[in-house]
XYZ file of C-alpha atoms in Angstrom:
403
model
C 0.000 0.000 0.000
C 1.599 3.329 -1.036
C 2.302 5.875 1.694
C 0.438 9.168 1.876
C 2.597 12.233 1.090
C 2.849 13.216 4.779
C 3.886 9.706 5.844
C 6.405 9.587 3.022
C 7.833 12.932 4.121
C 8.105 11.653 7.710
C 9.841 8.446 6.607
C 12.337 10.131 4.271
C 13.403 12.921 6.595
C 13.602 10.727 9.687
C 15.988 8.463 7.790
C 17.988 11.444 6.550
C 18.086 12.802 10.098
C 19.770 9.612 11.293
C 22.148 9.174 8.352
C 23.067 12.649 7.037
C 26.555 13.298 8.416
C 29.070 15.886 7.246
C 27.482 19.323 7.459
C 25.065 21.312 5.237
C 26.763 20.544 1.904
C 26.586 16.797 2.573
C 22.963 17.108 3.740
C 21.976 18.929 0.566
C 23.752 16.337 -1.583
C 21.887 13.543 0.228
C 18.541 15.287 -0.317
C 19.338 15.804 -3.984
C 20.137 12.128 -4.441
C 17.112 10.905 -2.510
C 14.404 13.336 -3.607
C 15.445 14.501 -7.087
C 17.261 11.466 -8.486
C 15.530 8.548 -6.777
C 12.031 9.744 -5.863
C 11.589 12.509 -8.493
C 9.679 14.792 -6.146
C 10.839 17.801 -8.166
C 13.259 18.802 -10.931
C 16.873 19.744 -10.277
C 16.121 23.326 -11.322
C 13.326 23.523 -8.780
C 15.650 21.989 -6.199
C 18.241 24.699 -6.942
C 15.560 27.378 -6.524
C 14.721 26.014 -3.080
C 18.403 26.111 -2.109
C 18.501 29.766 -3.160
C 15.343 30.528 -1.199
C 16.814 28.865 1.912
C 19.937 30.998 1.563
C 17.867 34.189 1.525
C 16.521 33.752 5.057
C 18.398 33.334 8.354
C 18.730 29.939 9.968
C 20.229 26.499 9.231
C 20.240 26.152 5.449
C 19.948 22.365 5.176
C 17.093 22.311 7.708
C 15.296 25.082 5.822
C 15.751 23.137 2.597
C 14.184 20.082 4.264
C 11.242 22.242 5.388
C 10.833 23.652 1.863
C 10.882 20.146 0.389
C 8.283 18.940 2.881
C 6.038 21.851 1.932
C 6.542 21.140 -1.774
C 5.567 17.474 -1.279
C 2.753 17.641 1.294
C 1.757 21.253 1.862
C 1.625 22.829 5.305
C 1.584 19.497 7.228
C 4.636 18.419 5.233
C 6.431 21.656 6.143
C 6.155 20.903 9.861
C 6.740 17.154 9.580
C 9.833 17.412 7.370
C 11.556 19.907 9.652
C 10.745 18.080 12.874
C 11.736 14.665 11.537
C 15.048 15.951 10.148
C 15.938 17.756 13.381
C 14.732 15.219 15.973
C 17.430 12.490 15.632
C 20.302 14.964 16.056
C 18.598 16.776 18.932
C 17.915 13.558 20.855
C 21.485 12.310 20.371
C 23.000 15.636 21.416
C 20.643 15.848 24.396
C 21.884 12.475 25.654
C 25.521 13.440 25.101
C 24.978 16.696 27.017
C 23.622 14.739 29.981
C 26.665 12.448 29.919
C 28.977 15.473 29.563
C 27.657 17.032 32.751
C 27.535 13.720 34.606
C 30.995 12.494 33.569
C 32.824 15.727 32.775
C 34.832 15.597 35.997
C 36.631 12.422 34.872
C 40.171 13.152 33.771
C 39.821 10.871 30.745
C 36.805 12.849 29.500
C 38.686 16.127 29.990
C 41.603 14.795 27.963
C 39.360 13.659 25.096
C 37.497 16.951 24.953
C 40.599 19.120 25.198
C 42.116 17.187 22.319
C 38.997 17.805 20.234
C 38.825 21.564 20.865
C 41.728 22.610 18.584
C 40.446 20.087 16.015
C 37.087 21.902 15.999
C 38.873 25.156 15.202
C 40.627 23.330 12.360
C 37.222 22.293 10.964
C 36.145 25.942 10.957
C 39.407 26.932 9.244
C 38.670 24.333 6.548
C 35.177 25.791 6.051
C 36.682 29.279 5.666
C 39.188 27.954 3.141
C 36.510 26.257 1.043
C 33.989 29.074 1.188
C 36.314 32.051 0.675
C 35.740 32.194 -3.077
C 31.969 31.737 -3.048
C 31.104 33.927 -0.058
C 33.286 36.958 -0.841
C 32.848 37.178 -4.598
C 31.967 40.857 -5.103
C 33.921 44.042 -4.409
C 31.224 45.225 -2.008
C 31.311 41.877 -0.230
C 35.088 42.030 0.235
C 34.913 45.562 1.665
C 32.105 44.627 4.056
C 33.949 41.454 5.100
C 37.081 43.420 5.994
C 35.081 45.968 7.973
C 33.136 43.240 9.783
C 36.359 41.383 10.621
C 37.931 44.498 12.135
C 34.724 45.334 13.976
C 34.536 41.869 15.517
C 38.132 42.097 16.743
C 37.328 45.512 18.267
C 34.344 44.085 20.155
C 31.470 45.443 18.062
C 28.285 43.383 18.371
C 27.674 40.824 15.630
C 24.116 42.123 15.262
C 25.355 45.661 14.632
C 27.840 44.441 12.035
C 25.215 42.319 10.290
C 22.695 45.158 10.294
C 25.322 47.505 8.917
C 26.122 45.089 6.084
C 22.449 44.747 5.188
C 21.883 48.499 5.160
C 25.040 49.084 3.099
C 23.993 46.460 0.534
C 20.479 47.862 0.257
C 21.724 51.437 -0.128
C 24.257 50.326 -2.724
C 21.498 48.576 -4.665
C 19.211 51.588 -4.457
C 21.917 53.943 -5.710
C 23.313 51.703 -8.438
C 20.044 50.420 -9.890
C 17.638 53.289 -9.143
C 14.959 50.651 -8.705
C 12.570 51.845 -6.003
C 10.337 48.782 -6.208
C 13.192 46.344 -5.776
C 14.631 48.401 -2.950
C 11.332 48.280 -1.101
C 11.247 44.508 -1.478
C 14.768 44.277 -0.137
C 13.823 46.070 3.086
C 11.326 43.327 3.797
C 14.062 41.175 5.279
C 15.045 43.742 7.908
C 12.410 42.690 10.472
C 14.337 39.404 10.787
C 17.044 41.298 12.645
C 15.123 41.275 15.901
C 16.002 43.593 18.748
C 19.378 42.395 20.001
C 21.222 44.747 22.308
C 24.637 46.190 21.575
C 27.344 45.313 24.103
C 31.089 45.158 24.250
C 32.740 41.885 25.300
C 33.563 40.966 28.890
C 36.239 38.482 29.912
C 35.110 34.900 29.374
C 34.609 32.310 32.096
C 37.951 30.604 32.814
C 38.581 27.425 30.862
C 39.505 24.182 32.510
C 38.039 20.681 32.400
C 35.699 19.829 35.259
C 35.832 23.383 36.564
C 34.515 24.569 33.214
C 31.585 22.151 33.325
C 30.759 23.173 36.870
C 30.999 26.892 36.123
C 28.454 26.716 33.318
C 25.965 24.700 35.333
C 26.350 27.040 38.304
C 26.040 30.194 36.227
C 22.901 28.868 34.591
C 20.937 29.762 37.701
C 21.000 33.372 36.502
C 19.263 32.465 33.214
C 15.610 31.507 33.235
C 14.163 29.085 30.696
C 12.453 32.023 29.010
C 15.752 33.904 28.788
C 17.423 30.871 27.199
C 14.621 30.625 24.633
C 14.767 34.329 23.781
C 18.557 34.303 23.405
C 18.457 31.375 20.991
C 15.454 32.748 19.112
C 17.357 36.006 18.606
C 20.364 34.093 17.266
C 18.192 31.922 15.016
C 16.528 35.032 13.613
C 19.735 36.721 12.437
C 22.172 33.911 11.670
C 22.906 33.445 7.977
C 25.275 30.836 6.568
C 26.528 27.469 7.721
C 26.400 25.965 11.177
C 29.954 27.133 11.814
C 28.746 30.746 11.930
C 26.718 29.633 14.964
C 30.017 29.560 16.854
C 30.369 33.324 16.421
C 26.898 34.169 17.709
C 26.966 31.709 20.611
C 30.315 33.090 21.689
C 29.053 36.671 21.517
C 25.887 35.900 23.489
C 26.922 33.369 26.137
C 30.684 33.784 26.523
C 31.164 37.527 25.992
C 27.835 39.198 26.832
C 26.375 36.954 29.541
C 29.556 35.226 30.753
C 27.768 31.941 31.525
C 29.793 29.668 29.231
C 33.492 29.083 28.623
C 35.061 28.975 25.181
C 36.121 25.373 25.785
C 32.534 24.339 26.495
C 31.382 26.149 23.378
C 33.856 24.219 21.245
C 32.708 20.988 22.901
C 29.150 21.852 21.857
C 30.179 22.496 18.238
C 32.159 19.237 18.218
C 29.114 17.294 19.377
C 26.970 18.983 16.729
C 29.562 18.039 14.101
C 30.012 14.353 14.967
C 26.286 13.631 15.224
C 24.048 13.382 12.138
C 21.708 16.133 11.059
C 22.075 19.905 11.481
C 25.094 21.345 13.335
C 22.593 23.726 14.953
C 21.754 20.855 17.310
C 24.760 22.182 19.258
C 22.206 24.624 20.687
C 20.584 21.723 22.538
C 23.932 20.959 24.175
C 24.443 24.565 25.250
C 20.869 24.809 26.495
C 21.369 21.734 28.673
C 24.493 23.252 30.215
C 22.601 26.468 30.923
C 19.374 25.022 32.278
C 19.211 21.232 32.295
C 16.379 19.535 30.418
C 14.215 22.660 30.366
C 17.127 24.680 29.006
C 17.795 22.108 26.283
C 14.149 22.191 25.191
C 14.056 26.012 25.226
C 17.310 26.350 23.270
C 16.196 23.813 20.665
C 12.850 25.506 20.145
C 14.428 28.953 20.033
C 17.150 28.182 17.496
C 14.936 26.259 15.053
C 11.596 28.115 15.315
C 12.715 31.054 13.108
C 13.571 28.592 10.321
C 10.012 27.231 10.288
C 8.566 30.752 10.334
C 10.915 31.950 7.602
C 10.084 29.075 5.283
C 6.360 29.404 5.987
C 6.516 33.066 4.938
C 8.748 32.628 1.889
C 7.742 29.203 0.510
C 4.822 30.555 -1.552
C 7.116 33.304 -2.920
C 10.160 31.283 -4.014
C 10.078 32.299 -7.689
C 9.640 35.986 -6.872
C 12.460 35.931 -4.311
C 14.845 34.299 -6.753
C 14.205 37.046 -9.341
C 14.965 39.908 -6.941
C 18.375 41.446 -7.752
C 18.314 43.425 -4.493
C 17.848 40.323 -2.367
C 20.572 38.529 -4.303
C 23.015 41.385 -3.710
C 22.009 41.556 -0.056
C 22.662 37.841 0.282
C 26.142 38.329 -1.218
C 26.880 40.974 1.421
C 25.611 38.818 4.277
C 27.616 35.827 3.053
C 30.801 37.904 2.991
C 30.173 39.123 6.540
C 29.571 35.578 7.806
C 32.955 34.590 6.366
C 34.528 37.468 8.276
C 32.748 36.336 11.449
C 34.124 32.818 11.080
C 37.661 34.112 10.553
C 37.514 36.530 13.460
C 36.105 34.070 15.953
C 38.815 31.507 15.145
C 41.507 34.081 15.921
C 39.762 35.134 19.139
C 39.245 31.577 20.356
C 42.746 30.323 19.565
C 43.977 32.425 22.486
C 41.820 30.513 24.943
C 42.061 27.010 23.492
C 45.579 26.595 22.098
C 47.313 26.647 25.472
C 50.317 24.420 24.812
C 52.602 23.108 22.049
C 50.520 19.911 22.154
C 47.234 21.674 21.328
C 48.995 23.839 18.721
C 50.291 20.664 17.059
C 46.743 19.254 16.971
C 45.431 22.478 15.404
C 48.117 22.616 12.705
C 47.986 18.895 11.890
C 44.191 18.809 11.758
C 44.078 21.900 9.524
C 46.600 20.438 7.066
C 44.746 17.122 6.927
C 41.427 18.810 6.235
C 42.741 21.282 3.639
C 45.173 18.957 1.845
C 43.320 15.629 1.938
C 39.756 14.346 1.648
C 39.652 13.196 5.253
C 36.277 13.963 6.815
C 35.785 16.274 9.774
C 34.480 13.431 11.931
C 37.730 11.492 11.547
C 39.788 14.579 12.371
C 37.769 15.204 15.537
C 38.219 11.548 16.470
C 41.960 11.928 15.910
C 42.052 15.028 18.101
C 40.299 13.139 20.890
C 42.851 10.311 20.621
C 45.691 12.842 20.694
C 44.287 14.353 23.880
C 43.994 10.925 25.479
C 47.533 10.058 24.354
C 48.864 13.127 26.109
C 47.184 12.014 29.308
C 48.744 8.543 29.016
C 52.206 9.951 28.251
C 52.387 12.872 30.653
C 49.561 12.303 33.131
C 48.255 15.806 32.340
C 44.875 16.086 30.561
C 45.381 19.400 28.830
C 46.840 22.188 30.864
C 49.892 23.996 29.475
């Protein structure tokens, strides 16, 4: 008996949620193979249009593509089902790992594994920067905005201010160069996505250090209510363009610099967990939410980070063709992409100071970067290698990761 469209959507995206490793590009390739080549839900041109539409709104691109595909196959029920089924496997896995992290984080072996993975995570971000540099900063305006955003980040300017500035600059440039009032008005429609984030300069981060780091985050979480956790993640989900690695920049700005409730080491642990589990890297939010508020915090963070993606797709799905034809939105997207590349570069430089504390961790960072850039070795294997290197140091020296 053939499945109904909604049941088919649930089956396909649950399976993809359990098996899609490797980040957004790998997720998109898996969806293309499954839904365009094998199941013929839509043409490859239509598939490309949906990728473009997902890129035009903030949030996790591969998740938004899944939501678009669910809507295309089964209407509004398919929109909700596809997104939830694609997200759920990763969220449940990360949730369980977060519980184990808090319960077992005091063990010296766990500290050694995690501290070996932290420089490897930075290497994964460096690889993403290397691969994306040509496609994200491909216009003169984009390069200029990227340089300005990079300098602003190093000087402590809020990511939201820099992103807003890039959007305004791109829209003004379009209005001046094209003299197209109608297109310019359409471009301003994306500004409400920016939310109402406050502008703050960075404070010193929570000290880094194994079990103490785990304890500090859990203790500091008492100052954040479940509602505050939800609002913080909803704000991030509403303004974050680009890949899951850009999430590192916004999480650092919100929870390490502004609120001071998370250490940089814990943040890298969260990104590592999001990377080695299937599905969207944004599931790292579940990990952070658990550290900040236990099970309620994990649920609030998950809902907050992913809800804007559902809303964005619901608003734009009926308008895909019109969005794709808008030159102003396309130019704005180019500007935002360039700024996200600058964010990724800046946050790596800022976090190296707190994570690369010894020649051992520097060797892991350099080796992992070379392996990722020069070979076809996957990020998961490099993170596994970093964990083994951290454990090896413990066995050789008896020291988990201090300088």
